[in-house]
PDB file of C-alpha atoms in Angstrom:
ATOM      1  CA  MET A  79     -12.340  14.136  12.207  1.00  0.00           C
ATOM      2  CA  ILE A  80     -15.618  12.745  13.240  1.00  0.00           C
ATOM      3  CA  THR A  81     -16.921  12.512  16.818  1.00  0.00           C
ATOM      4  CA  GLY A  82     -20.019  10.589  17.906  1.00  0.00           C
ATOM      5  CA  GLU A  83     -22.183  11.427  20.693  1.00  0.00           C
ATOM      6  CA  HIS A  84     -24.616   8.937  22.789  1.00  0.00           C
ATOM      7  CA  LYS A  85     -27.709  10.660  23.576  1.00  0.00           C
ATOM      8  CA  PHE A  86     -30.797   9.486  25.401  1.00  0.00           C
ATOM      9  CA  LYS A  87     -34.429  10.808  25.047  1.00  0.00           C
ATOM     10  CA  ARG A  88     -36.989  10.224  28.068  1.00  0.00           C
ATOM     11  CA  GLN A  89     -40.488  10.409  27.565  1.00  0.00           C
ATOM     12  CA  LYS A  90     -43.100  11.509  30.297  1.00  0.00           C
ATOM     13  CA  ASN A  91     -44.363   7.705  30.127  1.00  0.00           C
ATOM     14  CA  GLY A  92     -40.710   6.192  31.410  1.00  0.00           C
ATOM     15  CA  ASN A  93     -39.783   5.218  28.014  1.00  0.00           C
ATOM     16  CA  VAL A  94     -36.128   5.903  27.125  1.00  0.00           C
ATOM     17  CA  HIS A  95     -34.685   6.263  23.470  1.00  0.00           C
ATOM     18  CA  GLU A  96     -31.276   6.001  22.757  1.00  0.00           C
ATOM     19  CA  TYR A  97     -29.686   7.844  19.557  1.00  0.00           C
ATOM     20  CA  TRP A  98     -26.087   7.802  18.330  1.00  0.00           C
ATOM     21  CA  TYR A  99     -25.418  11.335  16.256  1.00  0.00           C
ATOM     22  CA  TYR A 100     -21.963  12.237  14.522  1.00  0.00           C
ATOM     23  CA  ARG A 101     -20.644  15.587  14.092  1.00  0.00           C
ATOM     24  CA  CYS A 102     -17.197  17.031  13.174  1.00  0.00           C
ATOM     25  CA  SER A 103     -14.633  17.226  15.910  1.00  0.00           C
ATOM     26  CA  LYS A 104     -14.012  21.063  15.543  1.00  0.00           C
ATOM     27  CA  LYS A 105     -17.123  21.278  17.620  1.00  0.00           C
ATOM     28  CA  ASN A 106     -15.898  22.258  21.062  1.00  0.00           C
ATOM     29  CA  LYS A 107     -16.069  25.014  23.663  1.00  0.00           C
ATOM     30  CA  ARG A 108     -13.124  27.029  22.395  1.00  0.00           C
ATOM     31  CA  VAL A 109     -14.239  26.531  18.408  1.00  0.00           C
ATOM     32  CA  LYS A 110     -17.697  27.611  17.446  1.00  0.00           C
ATOM     33  CA  CYS A 111     -19.161  25.267  15.016  1.00  0.00           C
ATOM     34  CA  THR A 112     -22.175  25.821  13.135  1.00  0.00           C
ATOM     35  CA  GLU A 113     -22.447  22.343  11.492  1.00  0.00           C
ATOM     36  CA  SER A 114     -25.328  20.242  12.095  1.00  0.00           C
ATOM     37  CA  CYS A 115     -24.957  16.582  13.604  1.00  0.00           C
ATOM     38  CA  ILE A 116     -26.082  13.599  11.522  1.00  0.00           C
ATOM     39  CA  SER A 117     -27.644  10.238  12.536  1.00  0.00           C
ATOM     40  CA  ALA A 118     -26.230   6.912  12.997  1.00  0.00           C
ATOM     41  CA  ALA A 119     -28.545   5.849  10.065  1.00  0.00           C
ATOM     42  CA  SER A 120     -27.450   8.796   7.653  1.00  0.00           C
ATOM     43  CA  LEU A 121     -23.499   8.160   8.532  1.00  0.00           C
ATOM     44  CA  GLU A 122     -24.100   4.329   7.987  1.00  0.00           C
ATOM     45  CA  ASP A 123     -25.605   5.301   4.413  1.00  0.00           C
ATOM     46  CA  GLN A 124     -22.752   7.461   3.452  1.00  0.00           C
ATOM     47  CA  LEU A 125     -20.319   5.237   4.564  1.00  0.00           C
ATOM     48  CA  SER A 126     -21.901   2.321   2.501  1.00  0.00           C
ATOM     49  CA  SER A 127     -21.553   4.358  -0.548  1.00  0.00           C
ATOM     50  CA  LEU A 128     -17.695   5.505  -0.030  1.00  0.00           C
ATOM     51  CA  ILE A 129     -16.853   2.129   0.661  1.00  0.00           C
ATOM     52  CA  LYS A 130     -18.726   0.692  -2.168  1.00  0.00           C
ATOM     53  CA  ALA A 131     -16.817   2.901  -4.646  1.00  0.00           C
ATOM     54  CA  VAL A 132     -13.516   1.215  -3.688  1.00  0.00           C
ATOM     55  CA  SER A 133     -14.859  -2.382  -3.660  1.00  0.00           C
ATOM     56  CA  LEU A 134     -13.155  -4.730  -6.072  1.00  0.00           C
ATOM     57  CA  PRO A 135     -15.523  -6.690  -8.278  1.00  0.00           C
ATOM     58  CA  ALA A 136     -15.391 -10.341  -8.619  1.00  0.00           C
ATOM     59  CA  ASP A 137     -14.215 -10.640 -12.111  1.00  0.00           C
ATOM     60  CA  TRP A 138     -11.458  -7.739 -11.281  1.00  0.00           C
ATOM     61  CA  ALA A 139     -10.117  -9.976  -8.127  1.00  0.00           C
ATOM     62  CA  VAL A 140      -9.805 -12.964 -10.612  1.00  0.00           C
ATOM     63  CA  GLU A 141      -8.231 -11.304 -13.311  1.00  0.00           C
ATOM     64  CA  LEU A 142      -5.718  -9.255 -10.824  1.00  0.00           C
ATOM     65  CA  ASN A 143      -4.763 -12.518  -9.155  1.00  0.00           C
ATOM     66  CA  ARG A 144      -3.968 -14.036 -12.521  1.00  0.00           C
ATOM     67  CA  MET A 145      -2.061 -11.361 -13.992  1.00  0.00           C
ATOM     68  CA  ALA A 146      -0.438 -10.997 -10.572  1.00  0.00           C
ATOM     69  CA  LYS A 147       0.785 -14.726 -10.601  1.00  0.00           C
ATOM     70  CA  GLU A 148       1.939 -14.577 -14.034  1.00  0.00           C
ATOM     71  CA  GLU A 149       4.138 -11.568 -13.216  1.00  0.00           C
ATOM     72  CA  HIS A 150       5.377 -13.104 -10.039  1.00  0.00           C
ATOM     73  CA  VAL A 151       6.813 -16.030 -12.406  1.00  0.00           C
ATOM     74  CA  THR A 152       8.448 -13.561 -14.929  1.00  0.00           C
ATOM     75  CA  SER A 153       9.817 -11.374 -12.208  1.00  0.00           C
ATOM     76  CA  ALA A 154      11.566 -14.364 -10.271  1.00  0.00           C
ATOM     77  CA  GLN A 155      12.889 -15.461 -13.674  1.00  0.00           C
ATOM     78  CA  SER A 156      14.528 -11.949 -14.150  1.00  0.00           C
ATOM     79  CA  ALA A 157      15.643 -11.673 -10.761  1.00  0.00           C
ATOM     80  CA  GLY A 158      17.380 -15.388 -10.891  1.00  0.00           C
ATOM     81  CA  ALA A 159      19.088 -13.976 -13.983  1.00  0.00           C
ATOM     82  CA  SER A 160      20.173 -10.897 -12.457  1.00  0.00           C
ATOM     83  CA  VAL A 161      21.576 -12.847  -9.163  1.00  0.00           C
ATOM     84  CA  LYS A 162      23.309 -15.223 -11.289  1.00  0.00           C
ATOM     85  CA  GLU A 163      24.947 -12.332 -13.267  1.00  0.00           C
ATOM     86  CA  ARG A 164      25.978 -10.558  -9.597  1.00  0.00           C
ATOM     87  CA  GLN A 165      27.288 -13.761  -8.338  1.00  0.00           C
ATOM     88  CA  GLU A 166      29.609 -14.179 -11.527  1.00  0.00           C
ATOM     89  CA  GLN A 167      30.996 -10.628 -11.026  1.00  0.00           C
ATOM     90  CA  ILE A 168      31.438 -11.641  -7.165  1.00  0.00           C
ATOM     91  CA  SER A 169      33.557 -14.769  -8.436  1.00  0.00           C
ATOM     92  CA  THR A 170      35.559 -12.473 -10.682  1.00  0.00           C
ATOM     93  CA  ILE A 171      36.596 -10.176  -7.808  1.00  0.00           C
ATOM     94  CA  THR A 172      37.075 -13.145  -5.685  1.00  0.00           C
ATOM     95  CA  ILE A 173      39.946 -14.009  -8.296  1.00  0.00           C
ATOM     96  CA  LYS A 174      40.983 -10.700  -8.348  1.00  0.00           C
ATOM     97  CA  LEU A 175      41.545 -10.562  -4.525  1.00  0.00           C
ATOM     98  CA  GLU A 176      43.489 -13.879  -4.875  1.00  0.00           C
ATOM     99  CA  ARG A 177      45.661 -12.309  -7.422  1.00  0.00           C
ATOM    100  CA  LEU A 178      46.449  -9.332  -5.510  1.00  0.00           C
ATOM    101  CA  LEU A 179      46.943 -11.211  -2.239  1.00  0.00           C
ATOM    102  CA  ASN A 180      49.660 -13.096  -4.415  1.00  0.00           C
ATOM    103  CA  GLY A 181      51.237 -10.110  -5.957  1.00  0.00           C
ATOM    104  CA  TYR A 182      51.693  -8.637  -2.461  1.00  0.00           C
ATOM    105  CA  LEU A 183      53.234 -11.587  -1.120  1.00  0.00           C
ATOM    106  CA  GLU A 184      55.470 -11.815  -4.135  1.00  0.00           C
ATOM    107  CA  GLN A 185      56.582  -8.079  -3.573  1.00  0.00           C
ATOM    108  CA  ILE A 186      55.139  -7.305  -6.943  1.00  0.00           C
ATOM    109  CA  VAL A 187      52.627  -4.695  -5.190  1.00  0.00           C
ATOM    110  CA  ASP A 188      53.509  -2.579  -2.286  1.00  0.00           C
ATOM    111  CA  GLU A 189      51.516  -2.374   0.837  1.00  0.00           C
ATOM    112  CA  GLN A 190      49.888   0.845   0.303  1.00  0.00           C
ATOM    113  CA  ASP A 191      48.312  -0.392  -3.236  1.00  0.00           C
ATOM    114  CA  TYR A 192      47.371  -3.581  -1.779  1.00  0.00           C
ATOM    115  CA  ARG A 193      45.265  -2.152   0.789  1.00  0.00           C
ATOM    116  CA  ASN A 194      43.902   0.091  -1.472  1.00  0.00           C
ATOM    117  CA  GLN A 195      42.933  -2.246  -4.260  1.00  0.00           C
ATOM    118  CA  LYS A 196      41.904  -4.675  -1.717  1.00  0.00           C
ATOM    119  CA  ALA A 197      39.136  -2.006  -0.223  1.00  0.00           C
ATOM    120  CA  LYS A 198      38.203  -0.993  -3.363  1.00  0.00           C
ATOM    121  CA  LEU A 199      37.187  -4.549  -4.542  1.00  0.00           C
ATOM    122  CA  LEU A 200      35.832  -5.586  -1.134  1.00  0.00           C
ATOM    123  CA  SER A 201      33.518  -2.814  -1.381  1.00  0.00           C
ATOM    124  CA  GLU A 202      32.167  -3.704  -4.742  1.00  0.00           C
ATOM    125  CA  LYS A 203      31.656  -7.218  -3.580  1.00  0.00           C
ATOM    126  CA  LYS A 204      29.620  -5.979  -0.645  1.00  0.00           C
ATOM    127  CA  SER A 205      27.644  -3.669  -2.775  1.00  0.00           C
ATOM    128  CA  LEU A 206      27.049  -6.595  -5.173  1.00  0.00           C
ATOM    129  CA  GLU A 207      26.154  -8.986  -2.294  1.00  0.00           C
ATOM    130  CA  GLY A 208      23.566  -6.290  -1.060  1.00  0.00           C
ATOM    131  CA  GLU A 209      21.959  -6.268  -4.406  1.00  0.00           C
ATOM    132  CA  ILE A 210      21.510 -10.071  -4.370  1.00  0.00           C
ATOM    133  CA  THR A 211      19.773 -10.052  -1.113  1.00  0.00           C
ATOM    134  CA  SER A 212      17.275  -7.084  -2.210  1.00  0.00           C
ATOM    135  CA  LEU A 213      16.688  -8.877  -5.634  1.00  0.00           C
ATOM    136  CA  SER A 214      15.943 -11.973  -3.854  1.00  0.00           C
ATOM    137  CA  ARG A 215      13.705 -10.394  -1.441  1.00  0.00           C
ATOM    138  CA  ASN A 216      11.896  -8.329  -3.880  1.00  0.00           C
ATOM    139  CA  ALA A 217      11.084 -10.973  -6.285  1.00  0.00           C
ATOM    140  CA  ASN A 218       9.250 -12.780  -3.623  1.00  0.00           C
ATOM    141  CA  ASP A 219       7.976 -10.524  -1.218  1.00  0.00           C
ATOM    142  CA  TRP A 220       5.290  -8.668  -2.874  1.00  0.00           C
ATOM    143  CA  LEU A 221       2.614 -11.432  -4.158  1.00  0.00           C
ATOM    144  CA  GLU A 222       1.409 -12.331  -0.948  1.00  0.00           C
ATOM    145  CA  PRO A 223       0.720  -9.060   0.660  1.00  0.00           C
ATOM    146  CA  LEU A 224      -0.896  -8.099  -3.010  1.00  0.00           C
ATOM    147  CA  GLN A 225      -3.131 -11.199  -2.656  1.00  0.00           C
ATOM    148  CA  LYS A 226      -4.092 -10.310   0.705  1.00  0.00           C
ATOM    149  CA  TRP A 227      -5.282  -6.828  -0.658  1.00  0.00           C
ATOM    150  CA  ILE A 228      -7.242  -8.258  -3.115  1.00  0.00           C
ATOM    151  CA  LYS A 229      -9.024 -10.300  -0.961  1.00  0.00           C
ATOM    152  CA  ASP A 230      -9.644  -7.825   1.760  1.00  0.00           C
ATOM    153  CA  ALA A 231     -10.840  -5.335  -1.355  1.00  0.00           C
ATOM    154  CA  SER A 232     -13.111  -8.273  -2.583  1.00  0.00           C
ATOM    155  CA  SER A 233     -15.042  -8.198   0.774  1.00  0.00           C
ATOM    156  CA  LEU A 234     -15.939  -4.402   0.942  1.00  0.00           C
ATOM    157  CA  ALA A 235     -19.317  -5.004  -1.287  1.00  0.00           C
ATOM    158  CA  GLU A 236     -20.389  -7.260   1.766  1.00  0.00           C
ATOM    159  CA  ILE A 237     -19.508  -5.200   4.237  1.00  0.00           C
ATOM    160  CA  ALA A 238     -21.168  -1.951   2.338  1.00  0.00           C
ATOM    161  CA  SER A 239     -24.417  -4.252   2.466  1.00  0.00           C
ATOM    162  CA  ASP A 240     -24.109  -5.392   5.992  1.00  0.00           C
ATOM    163  CA  CYS A 241     -26.215  -3.491   8.948  1.00  0.00           C
ATOM    164  CA  ASP A 242     -22.981  -3.907  10.954  1.00  0.00           C
ATOM    165  CA  LEU A 243     -22.006  -0.252  11.367  1.00  0.00           C
ATOM    166  CA  PHE A 244     -18.841  -1.266  13.226  1.00  0.00           C
ATOM    167  CA  ARG A 245     -17.418  -3.350  10.457  1.00  0.00           C
ATOM    168  CA  LYS A 246     -17.975  -0.388   8.095  1.00  0.00           C
ATOM    169  CA  LYS A 247     -16.227   2.010  10.709  1.00  0.00           C
ATOM    170  CA  VAL A 248     -13.045  -0.307  10.429  1.00  0.00           C
ATOM    171  CA  ALA A 249     -13.160  -0.779   6.817  1.00  0.00           C
ATOM    172  CA  ALA A 250     -13.378   3.190   6.447  1.00  0.00           C
ATOM    173  CA  LYS A 251     -10.386   3.687   8.701  1.00  0.00           C
ATOM    174  CA  GLU A 252      -8.517   1.168   6.839  1.00  0.00           C
ATOM    175  CA  ILE A 253      -9.254   2.815   3.417  1.00  0.00           C
ATOM    176  CA  PHE A 254      -9.507   6.559   4.283  1.00  0.00           C
ATOM    177  CA  GLY A 255      -7.446   6.892   7.250  1.00  0.00           C
ATOM    178  CA  SER A 256      -8.043  10.478   8.653  1.00  0.00           C
ATOM    179  CA  ASN A 257      -9.135  11.717   5.489  1.00  0.00           C
ATOM    180  CA  LEU A 258     -12.768  11.703   5.992  1.00  0.00           C
ATOM    181  CA  ARG A 259     -14.663  15.029   6.482  1.00  0.00           C
ATOM    182  CA  LEU A 260     -18.071  15.895   7.807  1.00  0.00           C
ATOM    183  CA  GLY A 261     -19.623  18.876   6.443  1.00  0.00           C
ATOM    184  CA  GLY A 262     -23.095  20.026   5.503  1.00  0.00           C
ATOM    185  CA  LYS A 263     -24.072  16.659   6.900  1.00  0.00           C
ATOM    186  CA  ALA A 264     -22.238  15.082   4.100  1.00  0.00           C
ATOM    187  CA  LEU A 265     -19.389  12.606   4.563  1.00  0.00           C
ATOM    188  CA  THR A 266     -16.334  13.279   2.075  1.00  0.00           C
ATOM    189  CA  VAL A 267     -13.012  11.999   1.266  1.00  0.00           C
ATOM    190  CA  THR A 268     -10.027  14.921   1.210  1.00  0.00           C
ATOM    191  CA  ALA A 269      -7.548  14.768  -1.628  1.00  0.00           C
ATOM    192  CA  ASP A 270      -4.830  14.031   0.833  1.00  0.00           C
ATOM    193  CA  ASP A 271      -4.379  10.542   0.185  1.00  0.00           C
ATOM    194  CA  ALA A 272      -0.778   9.838  -0.264  1.00  0.00           C
ATOM    195  CA  PRO A 273       0.815   6.509   0.836  1.00  0.00           C
ATOM    196  CA  GLU A 274       2.148   5.920   4.342  1.00  0.00           C
ATOM    197  CA  ASN A 275       5.980   5.602   2.887  1.00  0.00           C
ATOM    198  CA  GLY A 276       5.723   9.349   2.424  1.00  0.00           C
ATOM    199  CA  SER A 277       5.715   9.331  -1.684  1.00  0.00           C
ATOM    200  CA  VAL A 278       3.441  11.885  -3.405  1.00  0.00           C
ATOM    201  CA  SER A 279       3.927  10.421  -6.926  1.00  0.00           C
ATOM    202  CA  VAL A 280       2.178   7.229  -6.514  1.00  0.00           C
ATOM    203  CA  PRO A 281      -1.262   7.140  -5.107  1.00  0.00           C
ATOM    204  CA  SER A 282      -2.618   4.506  -2.528  1.00  0.00           C
ATOM    205  CA  ALA A 283      -3.851   1.541  -3.755  1.00  0.00           C
ATOM    206  CA  TRP A 284      -7.615   2.541  -2.596  1.00  0.00           C
ATOM    207  CA  ALA A 285      -7.157   5.920  -4.216  1.00  0.00           C
ATOM    208  CA  ALA A 286      -6.064   3.809  -7.512  1.00  0.00           C
ATOM    209  CA  LEU A 287      -8.942   1.557  -7.323  1.00  0.00           C
ATOM    210  CA  ARG A 288     -11.501   4.568  -7.086  1.00  0.00           C
ATOM    211  CA  ALA A 289      -9.966   6.132 -10.137  1.00  0.00           C
ATOM    212  CA  ALA A 290      -9.984   2.607 -11.550  1.00  0.00           C
ATOM    213  CA  HIS A 291     -13.664   2.448 -11.310  1.00  0.00           C
ATOM    214  CA  GLU A 292     -13.702   5.977 -13.103  1.00  0.00           C
ATOM    215  CA  GLU A 293     -11.698   4.359 -15.964  1.00  0.00           C
ATOM    216  CA  ILE A 294     -14.044   1.550 -16.789  1.00  0.00           C
ATOM    217  CA  GLY A 295     -15.383   1.658 -20.279  1.00  0.00           C
ATOM    218  CA  ARG A 296     -12.811   4.326 -21.392  1.00  0.00           C
ATOM    219  CA  ARG A 297      -9.560   1.738 -21.121  1.00  0.00           C
ATOM    220  CA  PRO A 298      -9.175  -2.021 -21.495  1.00  0.00           C
ATOM    221  CA  LEU A 299      -9.773  -3.677 -18.120  1.00  0.00           C
ATOM    222  CA  SER A 300      -6.336  -4.935 -18.189  1.00  0.00           C
ATOM    223  CA  CYS A 301      -4.912  -1.545 -18.310  1.00  0.00           C
ATOM    224  CA  VAL A 302      -6.912   0.123 -15.933  1.00  0.00           C
ATOM    225  CA  LEU A 303      -6.022  -2.463 -13.346  1.00  0.00           C
ATOM    226  CA  VAL A 304      -2.550  -2.567 -13.848  1.00  0.00           C
ATOM    227  CA  PRO A 305      -0.144   0.403 -14.343  1.00  0.00           C
ATOM    228  CA  ARG A 306       2.577   0.566 -17.001  1.00  0.00           C
ATOM    229  CA  THR A 307       5.224  -0.507 -14.474  1.00  0.00           C
ATOM    230  CA  GLY A 308       3.117  -3.587 -13.438  1.00  0.00           C
ATOM    231  CA  PHE A 309       2.923  -5.205  -9.997  1.00  0.00           C
ATOM    232  CA  GLU A 310       6.425  -5.997  -9.367  1.00  0.00           C
ATOM    233  CA  PRO A 311       8.437  -3.466  -6.949  1.00  0.00           C
ATOM    234  CA  ALA A 312      11.194  -1.558  -8.742  1.00  0.00           C
ATOM    235  CA  ARG A 313      14.614  -3.486  -8.537  1.00  0.00           C
ATOM    236  CA  PRO A 314      18.117  -1.894  -8.249  1.00  0.00           C
TER     237      PRO A 314
END
């Protein structure tokens, strides 16, 4: 964690100078810390460098939007086919339920068998209905958040070049969370950059963007921007 200190210096002639300094939050009465403070100007410069490292270039943004829209169309078609398949399975189950009821009414099927088979068929039907809901949601819900993230990431270069320290702090909080560390007057990002959903196998979008900057020149841009699994969330 990083803490800011607001200090004033009064000169003999009556002039008052105002300063902001930043230090690690470990420095308190109970914990002795030998780390030196850094000035607001130094913090701003270092924040600018870190933010610029995860900014999304304009040509990347255009390419990502194009690829996302194409995949959205493809995934919607695929999801539609999967939904239709499950709807047909539900229709088959409905027919089986009707036949089962007729068999029970005609005393071909005893009550216990009727109850057991009915429960099994209704369970299958409920499971299929849940899959249909999930497919419909996943096919449509991911594009808008992705486009918003692309827009936000595209604005980082401007924020990094701006003189507004507050905007940089807000952006840094969004990107790095509590993973910024101050030591030796240097601002760094810790390796703990897992996404908030608790997964440790998939890096956050910002960590992936930092890695993408490092891959430029080694692989084609399309391979750098999009992993093999694509944009769309995994379907059941």
